[in-house]
Coordinates of C-alpha atoms in Angstrom, one line a residue:
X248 CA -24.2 -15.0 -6.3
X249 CA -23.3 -11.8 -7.6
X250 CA -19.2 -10.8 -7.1
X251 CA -20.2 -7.3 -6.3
X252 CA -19.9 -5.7 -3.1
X253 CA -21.0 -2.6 -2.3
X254 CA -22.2 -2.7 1.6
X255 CA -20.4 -4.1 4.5
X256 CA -19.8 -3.4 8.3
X257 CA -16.9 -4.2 9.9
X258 CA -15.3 -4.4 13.2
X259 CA -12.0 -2.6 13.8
X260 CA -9.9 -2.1 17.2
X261 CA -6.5 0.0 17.4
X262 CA -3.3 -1.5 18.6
X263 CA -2.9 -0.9 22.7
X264 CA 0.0 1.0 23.9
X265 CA 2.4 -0.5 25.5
X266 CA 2.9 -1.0 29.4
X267 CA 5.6 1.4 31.5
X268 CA 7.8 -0.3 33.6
X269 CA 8.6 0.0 37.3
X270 CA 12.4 -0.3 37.3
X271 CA 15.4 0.6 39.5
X272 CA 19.1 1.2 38.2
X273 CA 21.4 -1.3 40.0
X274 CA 25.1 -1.1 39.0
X275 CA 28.4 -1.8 40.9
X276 CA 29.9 1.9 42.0
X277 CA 27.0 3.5 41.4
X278 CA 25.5 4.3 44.6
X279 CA 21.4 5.4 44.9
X280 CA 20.7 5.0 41.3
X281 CA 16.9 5.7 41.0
X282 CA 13.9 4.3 38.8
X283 CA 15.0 3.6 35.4
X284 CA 11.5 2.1 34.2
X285 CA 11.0 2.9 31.0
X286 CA 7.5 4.1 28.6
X287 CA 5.8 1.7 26.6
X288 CA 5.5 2.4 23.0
X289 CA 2.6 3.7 21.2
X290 CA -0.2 1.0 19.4
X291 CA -0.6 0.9 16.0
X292 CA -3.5 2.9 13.9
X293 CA -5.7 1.2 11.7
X294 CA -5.7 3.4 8.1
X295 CA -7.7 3.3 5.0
X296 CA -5.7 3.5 2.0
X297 CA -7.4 3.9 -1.6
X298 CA -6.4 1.6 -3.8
X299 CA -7.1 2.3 -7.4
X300 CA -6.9 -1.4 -8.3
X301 CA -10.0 -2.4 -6.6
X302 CA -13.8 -2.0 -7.5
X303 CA -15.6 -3.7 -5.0
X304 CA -16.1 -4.6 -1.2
X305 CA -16.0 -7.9 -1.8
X306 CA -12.7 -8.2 0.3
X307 CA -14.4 -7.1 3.3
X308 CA -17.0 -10.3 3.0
X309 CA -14.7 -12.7 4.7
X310 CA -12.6 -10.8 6.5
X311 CA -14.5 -8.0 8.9
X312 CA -12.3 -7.9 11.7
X313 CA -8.9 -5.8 11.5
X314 CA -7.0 -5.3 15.0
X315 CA -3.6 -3.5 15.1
X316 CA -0.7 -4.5 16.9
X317 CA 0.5 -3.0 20.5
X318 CA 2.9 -0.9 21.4
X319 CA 5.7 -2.3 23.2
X320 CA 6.4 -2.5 27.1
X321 CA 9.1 -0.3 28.5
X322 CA 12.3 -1.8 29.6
X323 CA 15.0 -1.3 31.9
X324 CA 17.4 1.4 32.1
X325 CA 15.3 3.9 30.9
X326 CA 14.3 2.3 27.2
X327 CA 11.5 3.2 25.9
X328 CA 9.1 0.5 24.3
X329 CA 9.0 0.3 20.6
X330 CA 5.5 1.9 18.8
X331 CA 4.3 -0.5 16.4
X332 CA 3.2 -0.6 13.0
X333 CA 0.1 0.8 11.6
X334 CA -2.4 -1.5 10.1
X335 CA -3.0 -0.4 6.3
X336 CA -6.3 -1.7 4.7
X337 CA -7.0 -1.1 1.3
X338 CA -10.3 0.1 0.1
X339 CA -11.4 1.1 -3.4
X340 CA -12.4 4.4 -4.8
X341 CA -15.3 5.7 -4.1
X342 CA -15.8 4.2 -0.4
X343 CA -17.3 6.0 2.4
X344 CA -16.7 5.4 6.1
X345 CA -19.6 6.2 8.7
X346 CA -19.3 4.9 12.7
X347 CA -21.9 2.3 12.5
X348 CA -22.7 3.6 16.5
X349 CA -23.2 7.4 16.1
X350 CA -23.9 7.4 12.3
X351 CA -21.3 10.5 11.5
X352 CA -19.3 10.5 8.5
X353 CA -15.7 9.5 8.9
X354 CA -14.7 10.1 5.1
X355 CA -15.7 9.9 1.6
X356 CA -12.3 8.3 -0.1
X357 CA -12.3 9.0 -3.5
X358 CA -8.6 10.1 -3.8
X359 CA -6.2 7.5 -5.2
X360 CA -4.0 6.9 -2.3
X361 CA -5.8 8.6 -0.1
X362 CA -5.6 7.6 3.9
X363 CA -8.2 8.0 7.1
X364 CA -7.2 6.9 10.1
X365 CA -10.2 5.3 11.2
X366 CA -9.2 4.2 14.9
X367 CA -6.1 5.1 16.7
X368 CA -3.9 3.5 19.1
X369 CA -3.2 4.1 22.2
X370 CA -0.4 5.6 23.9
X371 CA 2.5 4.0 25.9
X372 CA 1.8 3.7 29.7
X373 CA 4.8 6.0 31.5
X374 CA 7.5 4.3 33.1
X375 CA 8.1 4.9 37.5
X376 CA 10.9 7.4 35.4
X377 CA 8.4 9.6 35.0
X378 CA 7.0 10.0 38.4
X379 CA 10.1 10.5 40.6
X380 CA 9.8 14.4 42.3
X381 CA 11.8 15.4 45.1
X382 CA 9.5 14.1 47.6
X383 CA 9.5 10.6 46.0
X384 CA 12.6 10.0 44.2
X385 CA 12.1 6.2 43.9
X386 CA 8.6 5.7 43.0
X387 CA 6.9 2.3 42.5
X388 CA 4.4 3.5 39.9
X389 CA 3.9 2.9 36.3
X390 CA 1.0 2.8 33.7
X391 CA -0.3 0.5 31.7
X392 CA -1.1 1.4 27.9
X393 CA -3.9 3.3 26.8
X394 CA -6.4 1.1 25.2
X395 CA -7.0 1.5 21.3
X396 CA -10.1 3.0 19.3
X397 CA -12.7 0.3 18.7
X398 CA -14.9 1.1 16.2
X399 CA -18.1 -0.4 14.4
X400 CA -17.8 0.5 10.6
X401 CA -20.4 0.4 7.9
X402 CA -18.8 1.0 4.7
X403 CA -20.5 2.1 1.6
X404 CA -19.3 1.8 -2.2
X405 CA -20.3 4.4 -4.4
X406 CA -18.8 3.9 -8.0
X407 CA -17.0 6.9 -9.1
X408 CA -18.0 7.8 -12.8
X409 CA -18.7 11.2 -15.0
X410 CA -21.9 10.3 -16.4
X411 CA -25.1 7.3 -15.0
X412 CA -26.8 5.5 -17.4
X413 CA -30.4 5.3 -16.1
X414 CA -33.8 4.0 -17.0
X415 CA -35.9 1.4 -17.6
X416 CA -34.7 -2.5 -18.1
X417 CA -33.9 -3.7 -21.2
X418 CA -33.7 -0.3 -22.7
X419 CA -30.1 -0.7 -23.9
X420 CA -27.8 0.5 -21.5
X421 CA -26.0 -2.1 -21.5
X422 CA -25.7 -2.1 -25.2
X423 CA -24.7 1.5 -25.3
X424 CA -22.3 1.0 -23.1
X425 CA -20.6 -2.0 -24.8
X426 CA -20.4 0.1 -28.3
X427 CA -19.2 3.3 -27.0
X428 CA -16.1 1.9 -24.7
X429 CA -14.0 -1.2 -24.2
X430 CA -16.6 -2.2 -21.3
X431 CA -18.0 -5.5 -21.9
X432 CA -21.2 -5.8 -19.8
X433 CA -23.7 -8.8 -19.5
X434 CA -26.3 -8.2 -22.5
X435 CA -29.7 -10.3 -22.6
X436 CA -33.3 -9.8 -23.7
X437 CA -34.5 -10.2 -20.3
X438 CA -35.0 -7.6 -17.8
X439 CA -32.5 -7.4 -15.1
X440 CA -29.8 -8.2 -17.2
X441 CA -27.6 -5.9 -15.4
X442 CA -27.0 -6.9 -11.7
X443 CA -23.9 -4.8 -11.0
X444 CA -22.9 -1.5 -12.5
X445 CA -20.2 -1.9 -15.1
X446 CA -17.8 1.1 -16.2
X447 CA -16.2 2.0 -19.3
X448 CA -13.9 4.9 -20.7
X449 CA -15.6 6.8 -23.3
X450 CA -13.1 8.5 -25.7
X451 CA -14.4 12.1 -26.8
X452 CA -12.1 12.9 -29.4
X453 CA -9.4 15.7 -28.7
X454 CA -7.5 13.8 -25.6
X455 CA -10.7 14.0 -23.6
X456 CA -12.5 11.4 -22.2
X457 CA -15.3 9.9 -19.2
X458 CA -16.4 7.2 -17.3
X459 CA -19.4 6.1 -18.0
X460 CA -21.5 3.6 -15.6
X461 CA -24.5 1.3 -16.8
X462 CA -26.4 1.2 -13.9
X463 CA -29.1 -1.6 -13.3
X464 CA -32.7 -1.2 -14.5
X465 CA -35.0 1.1 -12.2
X466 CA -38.8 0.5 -12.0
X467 CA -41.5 2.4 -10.2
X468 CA -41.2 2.2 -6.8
X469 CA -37.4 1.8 -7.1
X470 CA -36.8 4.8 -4.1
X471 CA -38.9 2.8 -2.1
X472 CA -37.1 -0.6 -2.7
X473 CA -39.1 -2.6 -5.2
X474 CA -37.2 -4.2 -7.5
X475 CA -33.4 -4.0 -7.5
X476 CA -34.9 -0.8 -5.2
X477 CA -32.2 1.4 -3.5
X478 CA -29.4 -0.9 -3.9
X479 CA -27.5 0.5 -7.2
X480 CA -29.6 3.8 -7.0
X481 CA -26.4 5.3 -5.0
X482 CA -24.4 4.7 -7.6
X483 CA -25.8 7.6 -9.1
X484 CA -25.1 10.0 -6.5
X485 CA -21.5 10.2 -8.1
X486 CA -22.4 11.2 -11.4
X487 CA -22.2 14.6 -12.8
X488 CA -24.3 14.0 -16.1
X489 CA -27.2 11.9 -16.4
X490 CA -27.8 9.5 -19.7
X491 CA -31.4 9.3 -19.6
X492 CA -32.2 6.3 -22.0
X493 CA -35.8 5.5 -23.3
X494 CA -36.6 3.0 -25.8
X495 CA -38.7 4.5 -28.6
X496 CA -40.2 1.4 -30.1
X497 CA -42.8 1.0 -28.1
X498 CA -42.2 -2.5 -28.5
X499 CA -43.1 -3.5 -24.5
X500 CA -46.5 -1.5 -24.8
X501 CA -45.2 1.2 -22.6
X502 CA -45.2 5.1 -23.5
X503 CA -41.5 6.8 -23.7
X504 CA -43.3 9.9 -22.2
X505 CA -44.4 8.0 -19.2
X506 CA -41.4 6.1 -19.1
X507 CA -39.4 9.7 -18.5
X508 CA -42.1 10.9 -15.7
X509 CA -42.2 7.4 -13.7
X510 CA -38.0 7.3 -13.5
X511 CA -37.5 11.2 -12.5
X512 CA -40.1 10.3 -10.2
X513 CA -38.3 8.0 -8.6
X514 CA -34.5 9.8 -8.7
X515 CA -36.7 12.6 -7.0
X516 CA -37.8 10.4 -4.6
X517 CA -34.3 9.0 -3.2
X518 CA -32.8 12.6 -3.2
X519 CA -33.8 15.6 -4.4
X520 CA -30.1 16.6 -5.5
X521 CA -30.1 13.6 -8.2
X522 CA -32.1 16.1 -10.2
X523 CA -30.0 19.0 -10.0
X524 CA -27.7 17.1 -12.4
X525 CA -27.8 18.0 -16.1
X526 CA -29.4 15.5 -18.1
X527 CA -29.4 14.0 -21.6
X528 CA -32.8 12.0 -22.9
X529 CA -31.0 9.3 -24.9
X530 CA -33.9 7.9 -27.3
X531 CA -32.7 4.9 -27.8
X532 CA -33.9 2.0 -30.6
X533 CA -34.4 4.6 -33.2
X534 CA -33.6 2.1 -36.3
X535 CA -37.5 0.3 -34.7
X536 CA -40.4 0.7 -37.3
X537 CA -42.4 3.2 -34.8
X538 CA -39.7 5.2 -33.3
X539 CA -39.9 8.5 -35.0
X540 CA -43.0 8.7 -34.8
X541 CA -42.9 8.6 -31.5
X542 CA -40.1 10.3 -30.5
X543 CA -42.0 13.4 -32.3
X544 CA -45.1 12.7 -29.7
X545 CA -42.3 12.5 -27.1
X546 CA -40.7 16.2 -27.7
X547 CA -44.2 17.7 -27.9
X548 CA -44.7 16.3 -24.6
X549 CA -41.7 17.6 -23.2
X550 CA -41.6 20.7 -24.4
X551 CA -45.2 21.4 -23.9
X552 CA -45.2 23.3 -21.0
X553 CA -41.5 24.9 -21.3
X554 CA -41.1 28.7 -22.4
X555 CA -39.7 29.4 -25.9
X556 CA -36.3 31.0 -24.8
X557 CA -36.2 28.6 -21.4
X558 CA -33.1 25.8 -21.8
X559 CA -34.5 22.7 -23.1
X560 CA -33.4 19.2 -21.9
X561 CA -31.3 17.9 -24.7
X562 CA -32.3 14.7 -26.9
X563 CA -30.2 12.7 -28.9
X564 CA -32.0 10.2 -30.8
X565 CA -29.7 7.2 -31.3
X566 CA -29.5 3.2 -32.1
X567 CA -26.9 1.6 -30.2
X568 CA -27.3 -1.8 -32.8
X569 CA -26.5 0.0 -36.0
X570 CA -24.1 2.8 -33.8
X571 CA -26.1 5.3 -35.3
X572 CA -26.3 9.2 -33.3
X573 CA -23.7 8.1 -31.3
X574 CA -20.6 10.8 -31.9
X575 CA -23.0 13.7 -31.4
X576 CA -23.9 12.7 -27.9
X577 CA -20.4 12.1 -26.6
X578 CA -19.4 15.2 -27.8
X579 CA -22.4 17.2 -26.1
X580 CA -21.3 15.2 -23.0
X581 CA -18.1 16.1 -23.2
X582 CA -19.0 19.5 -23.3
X583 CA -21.2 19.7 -20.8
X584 CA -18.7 18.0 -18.2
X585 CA -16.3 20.5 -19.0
X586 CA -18.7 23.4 -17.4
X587 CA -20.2 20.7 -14.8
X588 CA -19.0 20.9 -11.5
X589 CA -19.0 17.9 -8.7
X590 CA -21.5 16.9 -6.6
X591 CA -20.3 16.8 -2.9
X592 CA -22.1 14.3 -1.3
X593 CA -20.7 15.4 2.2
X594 CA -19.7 18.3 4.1
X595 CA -16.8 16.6 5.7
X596 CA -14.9 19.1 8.1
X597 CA -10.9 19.1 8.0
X598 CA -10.0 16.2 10.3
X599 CA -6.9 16.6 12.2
X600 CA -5.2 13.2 13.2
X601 CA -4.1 14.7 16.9
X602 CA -6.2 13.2 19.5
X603 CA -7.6 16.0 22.2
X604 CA -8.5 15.1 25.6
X605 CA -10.7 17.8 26.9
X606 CA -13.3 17.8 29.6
X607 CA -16.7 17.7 27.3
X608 CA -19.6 19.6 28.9
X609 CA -22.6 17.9 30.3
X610 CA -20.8 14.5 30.1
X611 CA -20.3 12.7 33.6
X612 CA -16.5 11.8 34.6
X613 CA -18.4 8.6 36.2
X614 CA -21.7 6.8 37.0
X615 CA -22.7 5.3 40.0
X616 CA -25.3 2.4 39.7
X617 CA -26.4 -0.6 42.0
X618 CA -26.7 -4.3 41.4
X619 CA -29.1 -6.6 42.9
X620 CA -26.9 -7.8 45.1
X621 CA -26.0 -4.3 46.7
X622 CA -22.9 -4.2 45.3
X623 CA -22.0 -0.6 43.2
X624 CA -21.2 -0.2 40.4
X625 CA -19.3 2.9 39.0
X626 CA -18.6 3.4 35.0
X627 CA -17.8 6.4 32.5
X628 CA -15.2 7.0 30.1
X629 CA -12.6 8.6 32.1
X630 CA -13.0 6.7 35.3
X631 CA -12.6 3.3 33.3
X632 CA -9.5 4.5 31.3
X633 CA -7.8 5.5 34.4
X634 CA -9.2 1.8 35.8
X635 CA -7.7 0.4 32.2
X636 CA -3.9 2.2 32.5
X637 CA -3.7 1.9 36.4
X638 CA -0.7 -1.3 37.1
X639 CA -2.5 -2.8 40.4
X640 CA 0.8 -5.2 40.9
X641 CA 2.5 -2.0 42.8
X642 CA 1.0 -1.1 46.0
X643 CA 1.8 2.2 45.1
X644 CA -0.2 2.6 41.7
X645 CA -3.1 1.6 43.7
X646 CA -3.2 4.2 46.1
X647 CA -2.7 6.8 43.2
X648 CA -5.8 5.3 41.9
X649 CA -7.6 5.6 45.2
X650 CA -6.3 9.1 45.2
X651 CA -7.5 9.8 41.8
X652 CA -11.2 8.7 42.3
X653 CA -11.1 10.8 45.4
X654 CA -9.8 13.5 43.6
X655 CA -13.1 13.2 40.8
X656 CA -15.6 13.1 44.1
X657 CA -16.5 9.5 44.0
X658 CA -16.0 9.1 47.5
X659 CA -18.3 11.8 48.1
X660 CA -20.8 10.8 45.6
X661 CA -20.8 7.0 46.9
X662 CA -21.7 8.4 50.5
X663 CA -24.2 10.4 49.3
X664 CA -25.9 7.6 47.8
X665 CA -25.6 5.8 51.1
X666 CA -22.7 3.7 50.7
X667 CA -21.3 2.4 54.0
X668 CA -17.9 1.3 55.0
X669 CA -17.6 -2.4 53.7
X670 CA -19.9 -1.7 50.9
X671 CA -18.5 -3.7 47.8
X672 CA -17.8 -1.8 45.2
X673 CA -16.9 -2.9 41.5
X674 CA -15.6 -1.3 38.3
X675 CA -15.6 -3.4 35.4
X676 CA -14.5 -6.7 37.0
X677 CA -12.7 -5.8 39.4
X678 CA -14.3 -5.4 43.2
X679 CA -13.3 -3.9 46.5
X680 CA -14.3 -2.8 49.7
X681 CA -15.4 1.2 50.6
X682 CA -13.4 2.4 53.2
X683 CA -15.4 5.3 54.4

């Protein structure tokens, strides 16, 4: 089983606030002394952190469930609960984030230290201190917290390099790789060798330097899922420079030339952006009995049909096993980095961590449906949250929920759907009788 990791969903769920408190101030001498229940404290966020030390998603394999702590309860005399920790989560570079429900983008993390906040918790439930007015200065009413964000989470790993190696199997990638940086990849004379991509630092000379990735072997049909199919081909979509590499010996009975057209095929096929990327044809194996010769067929092919004074797609004819060609092509790389810009692979918008409740148009504050039975049932965001926060121990709390729903026209609504006094009626688990 391979140790690399680079798709996962998850399950989070944001800490609930705490509970307010119905609480009256009883001390000697101190005559009418009024509610003193305090707020509950806020629940915890769960965060994102990158962590640079990490390469793979394999920490998510065992453990896909993250839940915050709550906030906690008011107390007496006025003291608020306290709010309680966030829940930090490290993820490597190069992660992205989408809502497994809706599908939108929650952020691309490719930031060392970089934090989302992917749900957060709720807020504290006010204490009966918060509801005395003149007319009621002893109120018997308190909320409970706010439940946190639950979220599905599919998280994506997209290895964060400067420049993809790409083509056939058993080209040499893995061999270029292993001469040209520290990196120490699996080399066989098999295809597939490479079943994970593997990065190294490339020093360029003059303090600069790349990452390179040896990505695993595409074959036609790759964009469509044959062979190791789509599941390394995002790895490229971080790249700035391509390393085309073509073997030409010939040895396999294939034609470079074809070779070229069948793999920008398929980086076409996945997404038309891979191919906006500069790219370098590395001809690879050039120390093989056949290779010049063609490599020489190869270049008339490719520059057949391209204008004299037009750019030309760079080759660098190289042999990885004697480490021959190989200082021109890091320097041209080098360069061409230099004047390459990045590849945004979203358009995130600026998030802003403050949570706005605002009344969204066209969206129902409830639902009213019918069970077999005849009892109704009523549902919706806001009408469940005030369900969720209302403390029915207090007689009093109750009616300012019965108020509330009368206040959002479900009385109304029920009759007009026929409800008659008795009726049951139930939201979530909870069921009572309409009094009409």
């Amino acid at each position: 089983m391979s140790m690399f990791l680079d798709q996962v969903t998850i399950q989070v769920k944001a800490g609930k606030g705490g509970d307010g408190m119905v609480a009256f101030r009883r001390e000697k001498y101190v005559p009418d002394g009024g509610p003193a229940g305090g707020d509950g404290g806020r629940g915890g966020d769960i965060i994102f952190v990158v962590d640079e030390g990490l390469r793979t998603l394999l920490d998510f394999r065992y453990n896909r469930h993250f839940k915050a702590k709550p906030g906690e309860n008011g107390m007496t005399k006025g003291m608020h609960g306290r709010g309680a920790e966030d829940l930090y989560v490290k993820v490597p570079v190069g992660t992205t984030v989408k809502d497994a429900q809706t599908g939108k983008i929650l952020g691309d993390l490719v930031i060392p230290g970089e934090e989302l906040v992917v749900a957060h918790g709720g807020r504290g439930g006010r204490g009966n201190i918060r509801f005395a007015t003149h007319n009621n200065p002893a109120p018997e009413v308190a909320e409970n917290g706010e439940p946190g964000e639950e979220r599905e989470l599919e998280m994506e790993l997209k290895v964060l390099a400067d420049v993809g190696l790409v083509g056939f199997p058993s080209v040499g990638k893995s061999t270029i790789l292993s001469v040209i940086s520290a990196a120490r990849p699996k080399i066989g004379a098999y295809h597939f060798t490479t079943l994970v991509p593997n990065l190294g630092m490339v020093e360029a000379g003059e303090g600069n330097s790349f990452v390179a990735a040896d990505l695993p072997g595409l074959i036609e049909g790759a964009s469509s899922g044959v062979g190791l199919g789509t599941q390394f081909l995002r790895h490229i979509e971080r790249t700035r420079v391509l390393w085309h590499v073509i073997d030409m010996s010939g040895l396999e009975g294939r034609d470079p030339y074809e070779d070229y057209l069948a793999i920008n095929k398929e980086l076409e096929t996945y997404d038309l952006r891979l191919l906006e990327r500069p790219q370098i044809i590395v001809a690879n194996k050039m120390d093989m009995p056949d290779s010049k010769e063609n490599l020489a067929k190869f270049k008339e092919k490719l520059y057949a049909e391209v204008d004299e004074f037009a750019d030309k797609i760079p080759v660098f004819p190289i042999s990885s096993i004697a480490k021959q060609g190989l200082q021109p092509l890091i320097s041209a790389t080098s360069e061409l980095l230099e004047v390459t810009p990045e590849f945004p692979l979203y358009d995130l918008e600026e998030k802003d961590d403050t949570v706005l409740y605002e009344f969204k148009e066209g969206e129902p504050e409830f639902t009213i449906a019918r069970d077999p039975d005849a009892t109704w049932v009523l549902g919706g965001d806001k009408l469940e949250k005030l369900f969720t926060m209302t403390n029915f121990q207090h007689d009093e709390s109750t009616r300012r929920f019965a108020r509330q729903l009368r206040g959002m026209g479900v009385d109304d609504a029920l009759r007009s759907r026929g409800a008659k006094d008795g009726d049951l009626v139930r939201i979530q688990d909870f069921v009572f009788e309409f009094v009409d």
